[in-house]
Coordinates of C-alpha atoms in Angstrom, one line a residue:
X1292 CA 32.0 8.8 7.3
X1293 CA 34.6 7.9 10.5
X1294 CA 38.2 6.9 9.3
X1295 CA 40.2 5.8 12.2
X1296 CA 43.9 6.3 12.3
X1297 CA 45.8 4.2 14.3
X1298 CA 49.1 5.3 15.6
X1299 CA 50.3 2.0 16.8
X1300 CA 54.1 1.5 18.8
X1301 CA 54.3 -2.5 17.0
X1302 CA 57.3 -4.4 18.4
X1303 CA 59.3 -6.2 15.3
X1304 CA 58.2 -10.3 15.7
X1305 CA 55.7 -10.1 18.3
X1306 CA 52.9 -10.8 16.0
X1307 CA 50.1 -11.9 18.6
X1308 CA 51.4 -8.8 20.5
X1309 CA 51.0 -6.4 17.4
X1310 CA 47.6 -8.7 16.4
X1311 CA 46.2 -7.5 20.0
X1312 CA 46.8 -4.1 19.7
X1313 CA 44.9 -3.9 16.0
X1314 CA 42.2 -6.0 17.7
X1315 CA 41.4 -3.4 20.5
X1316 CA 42.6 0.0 18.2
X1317 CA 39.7 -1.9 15.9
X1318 CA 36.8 -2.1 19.2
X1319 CA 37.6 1.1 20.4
X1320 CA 36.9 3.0 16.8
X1321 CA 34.2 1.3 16.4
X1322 CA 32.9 2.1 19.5
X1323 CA 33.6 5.8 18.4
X1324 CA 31.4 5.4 15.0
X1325 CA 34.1 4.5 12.8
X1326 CA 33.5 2.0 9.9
X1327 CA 37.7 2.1 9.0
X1328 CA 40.3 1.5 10.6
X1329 CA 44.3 2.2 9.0
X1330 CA 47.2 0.9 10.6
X1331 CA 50.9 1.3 10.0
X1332 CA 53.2 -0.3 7.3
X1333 CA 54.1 -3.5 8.4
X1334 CA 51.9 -3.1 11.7
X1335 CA 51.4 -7.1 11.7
X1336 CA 55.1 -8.0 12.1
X1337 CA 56.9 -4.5 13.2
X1338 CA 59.0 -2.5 11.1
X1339 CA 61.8 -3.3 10.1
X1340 CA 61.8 -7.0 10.2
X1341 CA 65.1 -7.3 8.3
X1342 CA 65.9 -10.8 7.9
X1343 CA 63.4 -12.3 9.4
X1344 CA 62.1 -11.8 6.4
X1345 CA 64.5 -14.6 4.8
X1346 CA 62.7 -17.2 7.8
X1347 CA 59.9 -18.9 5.8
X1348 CA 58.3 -19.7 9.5
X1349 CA 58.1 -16.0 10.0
X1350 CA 56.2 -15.6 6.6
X1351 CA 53.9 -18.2 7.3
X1352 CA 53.0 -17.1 10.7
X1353 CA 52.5 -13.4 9.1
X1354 CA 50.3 -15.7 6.6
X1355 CA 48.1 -17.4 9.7
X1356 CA 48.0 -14.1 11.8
X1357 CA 46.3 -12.1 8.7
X1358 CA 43.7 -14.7 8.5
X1359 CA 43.4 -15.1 12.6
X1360 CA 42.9 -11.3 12.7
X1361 CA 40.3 -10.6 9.6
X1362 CA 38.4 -13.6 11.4
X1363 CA 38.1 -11.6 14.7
X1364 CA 37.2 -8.6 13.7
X1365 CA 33.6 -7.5 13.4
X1366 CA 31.9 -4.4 12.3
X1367 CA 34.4 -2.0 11.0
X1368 CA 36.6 -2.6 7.9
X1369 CA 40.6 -2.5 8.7
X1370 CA 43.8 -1.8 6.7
X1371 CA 46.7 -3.7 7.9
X1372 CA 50.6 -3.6 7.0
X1373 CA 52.1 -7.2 6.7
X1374 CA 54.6 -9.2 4.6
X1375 CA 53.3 -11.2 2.1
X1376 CA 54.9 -14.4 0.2
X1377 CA 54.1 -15.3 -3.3
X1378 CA 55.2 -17.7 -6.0
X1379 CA 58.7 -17.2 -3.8
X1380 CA 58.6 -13.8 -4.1
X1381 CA 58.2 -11.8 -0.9
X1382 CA 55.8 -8.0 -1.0
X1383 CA 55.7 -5.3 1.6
X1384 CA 51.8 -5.3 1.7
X1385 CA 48.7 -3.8 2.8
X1386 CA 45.9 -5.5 2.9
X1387 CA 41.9 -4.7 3.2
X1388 CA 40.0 -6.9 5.9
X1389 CA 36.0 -6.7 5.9
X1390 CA 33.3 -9.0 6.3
X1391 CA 36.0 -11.8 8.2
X1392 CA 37.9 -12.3 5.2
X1393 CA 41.2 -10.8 3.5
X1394 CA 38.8 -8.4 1.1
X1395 CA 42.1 -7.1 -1.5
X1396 CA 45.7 -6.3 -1.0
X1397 CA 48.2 -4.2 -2.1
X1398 CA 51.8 -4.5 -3.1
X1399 CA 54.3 -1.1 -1.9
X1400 CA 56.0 0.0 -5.7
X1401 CA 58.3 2.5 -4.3
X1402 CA 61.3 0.0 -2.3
X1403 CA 63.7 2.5 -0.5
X1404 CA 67.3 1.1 -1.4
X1405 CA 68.8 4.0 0.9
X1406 CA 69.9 5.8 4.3
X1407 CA 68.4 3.3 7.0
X1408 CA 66.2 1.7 4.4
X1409 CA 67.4 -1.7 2.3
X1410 CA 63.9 -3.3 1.2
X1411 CA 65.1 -4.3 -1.8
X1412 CA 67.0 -6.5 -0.4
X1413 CA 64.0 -8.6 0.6
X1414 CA 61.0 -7.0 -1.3
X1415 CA 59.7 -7.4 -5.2
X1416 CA 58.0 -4.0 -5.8
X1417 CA 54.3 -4.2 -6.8
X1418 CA 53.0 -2.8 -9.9
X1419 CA 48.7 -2.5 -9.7
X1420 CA 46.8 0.3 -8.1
X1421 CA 44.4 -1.3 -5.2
X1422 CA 41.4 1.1 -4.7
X1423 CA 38.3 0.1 -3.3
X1424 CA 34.8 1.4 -2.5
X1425 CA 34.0 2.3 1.4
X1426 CA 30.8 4.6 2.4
X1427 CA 30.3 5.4 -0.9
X1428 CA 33.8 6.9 -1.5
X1429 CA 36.5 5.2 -3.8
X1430 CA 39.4 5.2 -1.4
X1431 CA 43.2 4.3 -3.1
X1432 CA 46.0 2.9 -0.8
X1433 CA 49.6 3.4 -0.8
X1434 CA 52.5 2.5 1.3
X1435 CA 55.1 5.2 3.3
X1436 CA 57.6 5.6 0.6
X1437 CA 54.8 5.4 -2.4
X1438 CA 54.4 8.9 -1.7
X1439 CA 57.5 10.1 -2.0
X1440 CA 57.2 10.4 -5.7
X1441 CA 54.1 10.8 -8.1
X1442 CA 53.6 7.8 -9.7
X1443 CA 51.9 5.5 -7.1
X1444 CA 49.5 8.5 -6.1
X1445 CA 48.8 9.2 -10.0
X1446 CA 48.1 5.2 -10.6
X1447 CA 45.4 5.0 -8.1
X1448 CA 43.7 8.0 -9.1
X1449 CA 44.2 7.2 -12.6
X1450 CA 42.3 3.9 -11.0
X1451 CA 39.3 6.0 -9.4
X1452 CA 40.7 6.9 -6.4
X1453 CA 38.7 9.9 -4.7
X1454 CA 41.0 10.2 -1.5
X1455 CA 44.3 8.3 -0.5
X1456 CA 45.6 6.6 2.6
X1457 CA 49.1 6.0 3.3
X1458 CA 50.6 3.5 5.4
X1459 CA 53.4 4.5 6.8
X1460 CA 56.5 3.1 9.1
X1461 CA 59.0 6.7 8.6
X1462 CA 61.6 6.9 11.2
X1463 CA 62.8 10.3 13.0
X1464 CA 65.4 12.5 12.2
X1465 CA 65.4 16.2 12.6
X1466 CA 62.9 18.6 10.7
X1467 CA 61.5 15.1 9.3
X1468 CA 57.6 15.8 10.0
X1469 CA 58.1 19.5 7.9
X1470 CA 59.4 17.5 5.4
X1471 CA 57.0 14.6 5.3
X1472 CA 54.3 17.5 4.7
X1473 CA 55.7 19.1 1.9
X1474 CA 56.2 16.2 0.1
X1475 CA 52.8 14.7 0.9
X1476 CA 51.4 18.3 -0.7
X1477 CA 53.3 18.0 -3.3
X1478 CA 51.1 14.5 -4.3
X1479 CA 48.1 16.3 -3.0
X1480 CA 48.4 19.1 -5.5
X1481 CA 49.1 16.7 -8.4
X1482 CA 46.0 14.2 -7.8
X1483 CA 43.5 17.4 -5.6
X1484 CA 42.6 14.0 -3.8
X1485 CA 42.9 14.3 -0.1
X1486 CA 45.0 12.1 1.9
X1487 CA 45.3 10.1 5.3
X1488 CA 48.8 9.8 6.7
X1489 CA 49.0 7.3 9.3
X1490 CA 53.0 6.9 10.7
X1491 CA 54.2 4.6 13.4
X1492 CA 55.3 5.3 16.6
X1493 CA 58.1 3.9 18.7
X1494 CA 61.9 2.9 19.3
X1495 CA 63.1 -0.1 17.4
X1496 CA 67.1 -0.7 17.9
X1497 CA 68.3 2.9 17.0
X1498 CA 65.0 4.0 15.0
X1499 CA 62.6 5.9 16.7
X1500 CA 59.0 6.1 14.7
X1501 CA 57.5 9.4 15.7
X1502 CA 54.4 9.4 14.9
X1503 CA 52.2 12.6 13.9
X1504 CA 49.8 11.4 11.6
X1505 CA 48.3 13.3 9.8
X1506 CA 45.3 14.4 7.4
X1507 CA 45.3 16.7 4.4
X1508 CA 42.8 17.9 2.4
X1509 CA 42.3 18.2 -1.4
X1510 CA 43.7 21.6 -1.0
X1511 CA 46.4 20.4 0.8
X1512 CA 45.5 22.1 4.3
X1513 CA 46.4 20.0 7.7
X1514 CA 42.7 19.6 9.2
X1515 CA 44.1 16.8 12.0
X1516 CA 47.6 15.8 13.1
X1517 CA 47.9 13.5 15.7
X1518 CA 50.5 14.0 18.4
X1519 CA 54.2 13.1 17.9
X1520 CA 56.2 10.0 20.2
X1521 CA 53.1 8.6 21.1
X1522 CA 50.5 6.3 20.8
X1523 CA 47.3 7.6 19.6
X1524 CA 44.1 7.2 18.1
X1525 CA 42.3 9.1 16.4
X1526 CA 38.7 9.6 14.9
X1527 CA 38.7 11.6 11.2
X1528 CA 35.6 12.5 10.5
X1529 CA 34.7 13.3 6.7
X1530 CA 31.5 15.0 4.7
X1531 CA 32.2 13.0 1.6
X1532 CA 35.9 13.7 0.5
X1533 CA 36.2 16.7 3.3
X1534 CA 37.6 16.3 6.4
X1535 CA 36.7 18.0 9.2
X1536 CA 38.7 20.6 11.1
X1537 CA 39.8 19.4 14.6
X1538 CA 42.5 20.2 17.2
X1539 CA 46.1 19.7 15.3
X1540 CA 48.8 18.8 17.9
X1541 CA 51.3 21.7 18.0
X1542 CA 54.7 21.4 16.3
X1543 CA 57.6 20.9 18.2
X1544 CA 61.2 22.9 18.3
X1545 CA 64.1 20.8 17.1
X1546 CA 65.0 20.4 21.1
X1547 CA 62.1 19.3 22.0
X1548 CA 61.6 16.8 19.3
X1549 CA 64.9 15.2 19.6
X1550 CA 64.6 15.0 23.6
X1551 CA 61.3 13.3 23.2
X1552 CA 63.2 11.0 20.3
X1553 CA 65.8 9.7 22.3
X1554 CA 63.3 9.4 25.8
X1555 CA 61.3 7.2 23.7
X1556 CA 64.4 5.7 22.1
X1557 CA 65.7 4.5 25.4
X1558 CA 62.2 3.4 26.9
X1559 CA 61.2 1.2 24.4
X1560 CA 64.9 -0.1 24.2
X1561 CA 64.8 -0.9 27.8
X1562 CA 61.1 -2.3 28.1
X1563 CA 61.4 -4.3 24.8
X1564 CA 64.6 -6.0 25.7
X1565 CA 63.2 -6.5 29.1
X1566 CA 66.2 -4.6 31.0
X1567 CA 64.9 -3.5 34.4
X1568 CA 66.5 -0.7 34.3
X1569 CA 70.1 1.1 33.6
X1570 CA 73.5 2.2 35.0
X1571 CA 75.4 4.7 34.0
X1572 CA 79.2 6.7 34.9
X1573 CA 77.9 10.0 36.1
X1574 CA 81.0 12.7 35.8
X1575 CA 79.8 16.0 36.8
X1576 CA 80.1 16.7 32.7
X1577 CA 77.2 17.8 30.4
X1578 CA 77.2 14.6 28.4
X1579 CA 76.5 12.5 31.5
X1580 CA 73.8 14.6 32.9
X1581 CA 72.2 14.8 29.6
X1582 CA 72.3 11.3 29.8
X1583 CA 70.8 10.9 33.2
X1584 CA 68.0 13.5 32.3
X1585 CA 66.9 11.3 29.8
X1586 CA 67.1 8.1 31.7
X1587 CA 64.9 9.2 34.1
X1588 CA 62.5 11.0 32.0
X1589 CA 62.3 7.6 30.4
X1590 CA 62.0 5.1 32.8
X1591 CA 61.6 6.8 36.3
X1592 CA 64.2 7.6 39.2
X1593 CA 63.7 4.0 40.6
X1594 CA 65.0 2.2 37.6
X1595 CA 68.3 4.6 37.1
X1596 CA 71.6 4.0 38.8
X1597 CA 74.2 6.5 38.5
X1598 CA 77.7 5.7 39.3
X1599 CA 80.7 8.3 40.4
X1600 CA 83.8 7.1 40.2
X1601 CA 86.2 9.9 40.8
X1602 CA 90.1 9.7 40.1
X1603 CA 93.1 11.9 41.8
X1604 CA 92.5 14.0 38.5
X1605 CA 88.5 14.5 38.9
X1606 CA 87.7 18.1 40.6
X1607 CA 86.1 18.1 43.3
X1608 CA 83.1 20.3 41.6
X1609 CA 82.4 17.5 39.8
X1610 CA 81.7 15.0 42.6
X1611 CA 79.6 18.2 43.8
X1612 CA 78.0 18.9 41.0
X1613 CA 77.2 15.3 39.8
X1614 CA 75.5 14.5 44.0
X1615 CA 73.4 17.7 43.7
X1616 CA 72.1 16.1 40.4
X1617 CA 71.4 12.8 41.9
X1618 CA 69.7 14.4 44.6
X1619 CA 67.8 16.7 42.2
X1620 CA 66.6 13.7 39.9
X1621 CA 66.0 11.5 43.1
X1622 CA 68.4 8.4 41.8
X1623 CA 70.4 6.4 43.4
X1624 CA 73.8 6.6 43.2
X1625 CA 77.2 4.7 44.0
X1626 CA 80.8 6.5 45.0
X1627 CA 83.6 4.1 44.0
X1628 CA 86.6 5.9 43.7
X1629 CA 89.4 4.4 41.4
X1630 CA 92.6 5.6 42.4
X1631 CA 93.5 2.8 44.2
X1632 CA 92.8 0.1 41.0
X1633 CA 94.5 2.6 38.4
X1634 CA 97.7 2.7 40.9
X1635 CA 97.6 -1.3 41.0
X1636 CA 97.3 -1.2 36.6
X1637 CA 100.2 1.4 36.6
X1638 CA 102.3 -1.2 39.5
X1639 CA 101.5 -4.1 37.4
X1640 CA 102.8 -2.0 34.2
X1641 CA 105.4 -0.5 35.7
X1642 CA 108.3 -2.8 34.4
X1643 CA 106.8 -2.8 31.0
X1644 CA 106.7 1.4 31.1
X1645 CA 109.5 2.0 32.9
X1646 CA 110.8 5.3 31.7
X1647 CA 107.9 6.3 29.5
X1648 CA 105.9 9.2 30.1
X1649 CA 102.1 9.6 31.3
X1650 CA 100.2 9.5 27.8
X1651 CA 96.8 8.7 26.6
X1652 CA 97.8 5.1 27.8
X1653 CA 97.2 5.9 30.9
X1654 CA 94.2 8.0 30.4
X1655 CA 92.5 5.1 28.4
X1656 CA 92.9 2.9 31.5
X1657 CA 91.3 4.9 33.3
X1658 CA 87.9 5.1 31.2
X1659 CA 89.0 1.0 31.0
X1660 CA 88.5 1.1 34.6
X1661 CA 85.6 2.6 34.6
X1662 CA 83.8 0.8 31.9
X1663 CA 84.8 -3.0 33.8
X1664 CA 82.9 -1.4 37.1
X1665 CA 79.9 -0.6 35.3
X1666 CA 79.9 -3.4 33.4
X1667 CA 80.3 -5.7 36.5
X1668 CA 77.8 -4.1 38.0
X1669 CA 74.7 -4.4 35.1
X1670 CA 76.4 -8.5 34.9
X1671 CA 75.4 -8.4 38.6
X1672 CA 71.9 -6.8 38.8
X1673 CA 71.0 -6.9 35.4
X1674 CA 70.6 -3.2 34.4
X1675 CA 71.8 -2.1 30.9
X1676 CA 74.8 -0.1 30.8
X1677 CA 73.8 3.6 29.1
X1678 CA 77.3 4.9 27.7
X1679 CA 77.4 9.1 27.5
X1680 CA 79.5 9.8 24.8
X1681 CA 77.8 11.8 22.1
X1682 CA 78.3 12.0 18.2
X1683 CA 81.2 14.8 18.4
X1684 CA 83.3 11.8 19.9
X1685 CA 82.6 9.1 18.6
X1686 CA 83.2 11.1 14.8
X1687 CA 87.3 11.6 16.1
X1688 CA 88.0 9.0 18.2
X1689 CA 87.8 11.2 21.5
X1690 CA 86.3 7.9 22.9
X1691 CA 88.0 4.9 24.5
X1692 CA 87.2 1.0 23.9
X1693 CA 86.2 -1.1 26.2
X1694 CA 86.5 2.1 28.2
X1695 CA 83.4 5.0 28.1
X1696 CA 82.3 2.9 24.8
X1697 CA 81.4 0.0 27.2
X1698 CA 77.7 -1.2 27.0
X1699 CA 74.7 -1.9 26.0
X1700 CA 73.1 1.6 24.7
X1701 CA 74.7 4.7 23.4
X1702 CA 71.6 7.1 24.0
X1703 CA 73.5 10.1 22.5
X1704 CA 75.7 8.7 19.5
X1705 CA 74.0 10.8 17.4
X1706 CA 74.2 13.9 19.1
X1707 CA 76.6 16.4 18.2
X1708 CA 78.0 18.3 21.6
X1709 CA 76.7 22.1 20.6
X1710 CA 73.5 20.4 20.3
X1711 CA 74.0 18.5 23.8
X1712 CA 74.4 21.9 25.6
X1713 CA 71.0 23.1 23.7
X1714 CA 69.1 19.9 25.0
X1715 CA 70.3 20.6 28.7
X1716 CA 69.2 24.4 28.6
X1717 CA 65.4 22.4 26.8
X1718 CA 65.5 20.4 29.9
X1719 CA 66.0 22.8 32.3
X1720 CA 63.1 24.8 30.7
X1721 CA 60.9 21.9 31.9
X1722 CA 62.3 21.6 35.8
X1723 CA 65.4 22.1 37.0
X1724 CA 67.6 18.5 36.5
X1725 CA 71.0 19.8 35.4
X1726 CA 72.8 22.2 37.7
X1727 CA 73.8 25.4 35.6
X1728 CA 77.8 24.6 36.5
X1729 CA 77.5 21.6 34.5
X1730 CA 76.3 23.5 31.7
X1731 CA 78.7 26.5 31.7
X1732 CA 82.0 24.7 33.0
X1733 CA 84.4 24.3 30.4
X1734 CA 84.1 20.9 29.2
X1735 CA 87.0 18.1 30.2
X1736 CA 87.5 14.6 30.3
X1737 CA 89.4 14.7 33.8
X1738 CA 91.4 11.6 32.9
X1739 CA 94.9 14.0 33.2
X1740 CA 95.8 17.5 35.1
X1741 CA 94.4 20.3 34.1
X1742 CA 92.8 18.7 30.9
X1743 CA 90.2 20.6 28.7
X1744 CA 88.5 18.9 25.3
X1745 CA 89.7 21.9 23.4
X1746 CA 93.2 21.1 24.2
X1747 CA 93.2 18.4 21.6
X1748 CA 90.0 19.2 19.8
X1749 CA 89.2 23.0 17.8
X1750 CA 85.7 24.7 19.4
X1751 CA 82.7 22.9 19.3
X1752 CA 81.0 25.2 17.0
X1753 CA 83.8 24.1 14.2
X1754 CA 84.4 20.7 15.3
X1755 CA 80.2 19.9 14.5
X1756 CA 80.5 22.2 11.7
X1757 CA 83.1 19.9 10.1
X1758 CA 81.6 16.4 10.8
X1759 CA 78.0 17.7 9.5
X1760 CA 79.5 18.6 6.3
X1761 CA 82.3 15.5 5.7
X1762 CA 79.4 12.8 7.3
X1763 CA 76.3 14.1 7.2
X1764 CA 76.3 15.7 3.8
X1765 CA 79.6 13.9 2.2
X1766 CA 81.2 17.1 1.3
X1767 CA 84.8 16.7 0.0
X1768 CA 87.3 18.8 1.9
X1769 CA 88.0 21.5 -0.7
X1770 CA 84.1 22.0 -0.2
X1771 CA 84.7 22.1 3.6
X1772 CA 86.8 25.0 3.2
X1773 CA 85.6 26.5 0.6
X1774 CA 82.2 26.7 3.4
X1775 CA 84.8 29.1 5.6
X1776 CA 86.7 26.2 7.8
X1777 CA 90.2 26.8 8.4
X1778 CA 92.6 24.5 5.9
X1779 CA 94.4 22.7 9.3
X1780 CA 90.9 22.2 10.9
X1781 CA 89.4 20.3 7.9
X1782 CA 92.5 18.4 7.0
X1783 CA 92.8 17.5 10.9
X1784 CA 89.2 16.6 11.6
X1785 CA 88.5 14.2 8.6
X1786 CA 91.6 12.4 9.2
X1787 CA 90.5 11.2 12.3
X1788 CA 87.3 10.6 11.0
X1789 CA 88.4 8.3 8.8
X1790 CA 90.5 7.2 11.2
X1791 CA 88.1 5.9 13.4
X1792 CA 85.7 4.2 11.9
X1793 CA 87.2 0.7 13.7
X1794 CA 86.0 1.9 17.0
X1795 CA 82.5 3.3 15.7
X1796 CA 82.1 -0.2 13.9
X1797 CA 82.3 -1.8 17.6
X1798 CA 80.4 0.4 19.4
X1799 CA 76.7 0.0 21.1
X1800 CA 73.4 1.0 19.3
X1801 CA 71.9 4.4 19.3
X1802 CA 69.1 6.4 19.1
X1803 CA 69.3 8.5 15.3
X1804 CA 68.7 12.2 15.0
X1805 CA 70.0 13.1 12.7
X1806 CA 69.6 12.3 8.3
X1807 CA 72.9 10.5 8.4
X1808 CA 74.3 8.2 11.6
X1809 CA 76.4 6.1 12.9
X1810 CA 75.0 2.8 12.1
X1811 CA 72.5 1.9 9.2
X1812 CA 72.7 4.9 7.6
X1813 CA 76.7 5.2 6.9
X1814 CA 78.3 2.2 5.8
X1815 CA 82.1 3.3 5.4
X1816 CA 85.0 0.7 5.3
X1817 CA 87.2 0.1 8.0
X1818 CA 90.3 -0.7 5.8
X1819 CA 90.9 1.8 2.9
X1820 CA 93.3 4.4 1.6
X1821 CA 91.5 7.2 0.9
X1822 CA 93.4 8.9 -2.3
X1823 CA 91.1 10.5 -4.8
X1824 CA 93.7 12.3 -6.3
X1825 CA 93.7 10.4 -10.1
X1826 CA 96.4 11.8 -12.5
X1827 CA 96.2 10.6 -15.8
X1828 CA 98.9 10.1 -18.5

């Protein structure tokens, strides 16, 4: 028996797109000698749909596309992910296509209610185990979060089930494909049934789907796993329940996975939303050369602009340093000074300021300046604005609106800075892109003399420490310190936090790395007191 796994990149609402690609994944297994085909959760429509799931002309075409697609396919059994309406109820389903007809489905039980997940809002969980007979072998189906707890697993092989196939749609975050496999052992060792694990693959607003399906067997071993941030497929050959040992692709360090995540998170942003192509604020800093890497990694050197727009307080190692990168990359780039505009802001302000000092005012209108030039020029050519600030920032407020926060993508929102500088040395390890004065230069915003980040911020190493432990793991502050953080760091840090979550609630999309970002996955209000402190009488 031939299983194929199909690790498909499906685009949320192109159905005849997404119909295609199962069409052609379908011809080219079978040409390989498989009788199966599996596909990802929701592979018909894309995942997450969100509410186009309330449209009942998005069910309905769902509805005609299932039928359209079991009529055209020939020779080789296929599982496909799709929405399914019933009796006004809506199901996340999976359903079994053979013969040129709609052969069984399957409703997902398990309906994720949290981090980036809210099917409940739209789905009614299924109850009934779907297991059906293929070469000879009673195969059960599930979908993605069915096996993150026993019961689903236990039901089908409580219904005969002699090997299970997962449908899956699980976003990246860090250390995620270590943990999908220990939780998919965990059902192997309660049911001894081997399984098929077959993930999505591609950048969908700020989820990327990774990928790297995979195969266990009843002993819980990884005989195939396919590579990760890519499309793939893949032929799984089996004697009876057994899979065959083939080449597993090798796991990647934490650096290289998220570099790949947020390449892929960018390309597929771009390409999907048909940009053709970005602009970005290069600075001679580590956050915008990150940025750049990426950019062209992603979409190639022709399709990146990078902008310098030096001020009286930019060093001139910066303008160095930021040309010798341009160069290095190949990309185009533009020199428009502003000194000239911010001293026609400060003359039009200067009645209105008159004896007031030089304060953050002044350095906000600077990044203000900067933001309306890029944006004027992606309003002019079309190119996306990339913004460069990364998740360090945006968790204080060390950000400006309508300023470095302005556009269209924010590749590295979820990327603490002591994980920035670890992504530069990863890149460097491929080619040399950043320069190394970049890397080791103290970091500053240049928007006043003599500025560093550390002159309003503590260290790095603390600063991420903090925000991973107040927003990442919603520790309490006592906790916080209690974890070795100084009492005036902690207090300091999650004030602003709090502080700021106005100017995260307005700024643009990005890619997620981490368990816990900026967007789906933390919904905090914008207008609260925050005083736990309850004394009783």
């Amino acid at each position: 028996m031939k299983i194929a796994i199909a690790q498909m990149n499906c685009m949320v609402g192109d159905i005849a797109g997404n119909v295609a690609k199962i069409i052609d994944n379908a011809k080219q297994a079978k040409a390989q000698g498989a009788t199966l085909l599996v596909t990802p959760e929701l592979s018909l429509c894309g995942y997450p749909p969100e509410d186009l799931l309330l449209r009942a002309d998005f069910l309905q075409a769902c509805d005609i596309a299932l039928n359209k697609l079991s009529a055209a396919l020939s020779g080789i059994t296929v599982i496909v992910g799709h929405p399914q309406r019933l009796d006004d109820k809506c199901f996340n389903a999976a359903s079994v296509l053979q013969d040129g007809k709609v052969f069984a489905t399957y409703h997902k039980h398990a309906l994720p209610n949290y981090s980036v997940f809210d099917e409940k809002r739209y789905f009614t969980p299924g109850s009934k185990a779907l297991v059906f007979m293929h070469c000879g072998i009673k195969l059960g189906v599930l979908i993605c979060a069915d096996v993150w707890e026993p019961k689903p697993a236990l039901l089908a092989k409580e219904a005969g089930a002699q090997m299970l196939v997962a449908l899956n749609a699980s976003p990246f975050h860090m250390e995620k494909q270590s943990t999908r496999l220990d939780i998919l052992r965990q059902r192997v060792f309660e049911t001894q049934l081997p399984i098929i694990y077959t993930n999505m693959v591609g950048g969908q607003d700020e989820l990327v789907f990774d990928g790297g399906s995979f195969v266990l067997n009843a002993g819980g071993k990884l005989t195939h796993q396919l590579p990760a941030f890519e499309s793939a497929l893949e032929i799984v050959e089996f004697t009876g329940v057994h899979p065959k040992h083939t080449t597993i692709a090798p796991h990647l360090s934490i650096e290289a996975s998220v570099y790949h995540a947020l390449k892929l998170g960018l390309q597929d942003y771009v390409h999907k939303n048909r940009f053709p192509g970005v602009v970005l604020g290069l600075s001679g800093g580590v956050d915008s050369a990150l940025t750049l890497a990426i950019a062209v990694d992603a979409l190639g050197a022709e399709n990146v602009h990078a902008v310098l727009m030096s001020s009286e307080f930019t060093a001139n190692m910066s303008v160095d340093d930021a040309i010798e990168m341009a160069n290095l990359l190949g990309v185009r780039y533009s020199l428009i000074p502003i000194s000239t505009l911010f001293e026609s802001f400060r003359s039009a302000l200067s009645n209105e300021f008159a004896g007031m000092p030089f304060d953050t005012t002044e350095e906000n209108l600077q990044a203000r300046i900067r933001g309306t030039l890029l944006m004027a020029l992606s309003n002019k050519f079309g190119s996306i604005v990339v913004t460069t600030g990364n998740k360090s920032e945006m968790a204080v407020g060390y950000c400006t609106l309508y300023g470095d926060m302005a556009g269209g993508f924010a590749l590295l929102k979820d990327v603490p800075k002591t994980l920035v500088y670890k992504l530069c040395h990863y890149r460097n390890s491929l080619s040399k892109a950043i320069p190394q004065r970049i890397i080791t230069r103290p970091p500053s915003a240049e928007l006043r003399a003599n500025q560093v980040d550390q002159d309003s911020l503590p260290p790095y190493d603390v600063l991420d420490g903090i925000i991973e432990a107040y927003v990442e793991d919603d520790l309490s502050s006592k906790d916080i310190v209690e974890m070795g953080y100084a009492v005036t760091d902690v207090n300091r840090v999650i004030t602003l936090i709090d502080r700021n979550e106005y100017k995260r609630r307005q700024s643009p999309v990005g890619v997620r790395i981490t368990h816990k970002g900026f967007g789906k996955d933390r919904r905090h209000p914008i207008t609260v007191k925050l005083d736990f402190d309850i004394h009783l009488n």
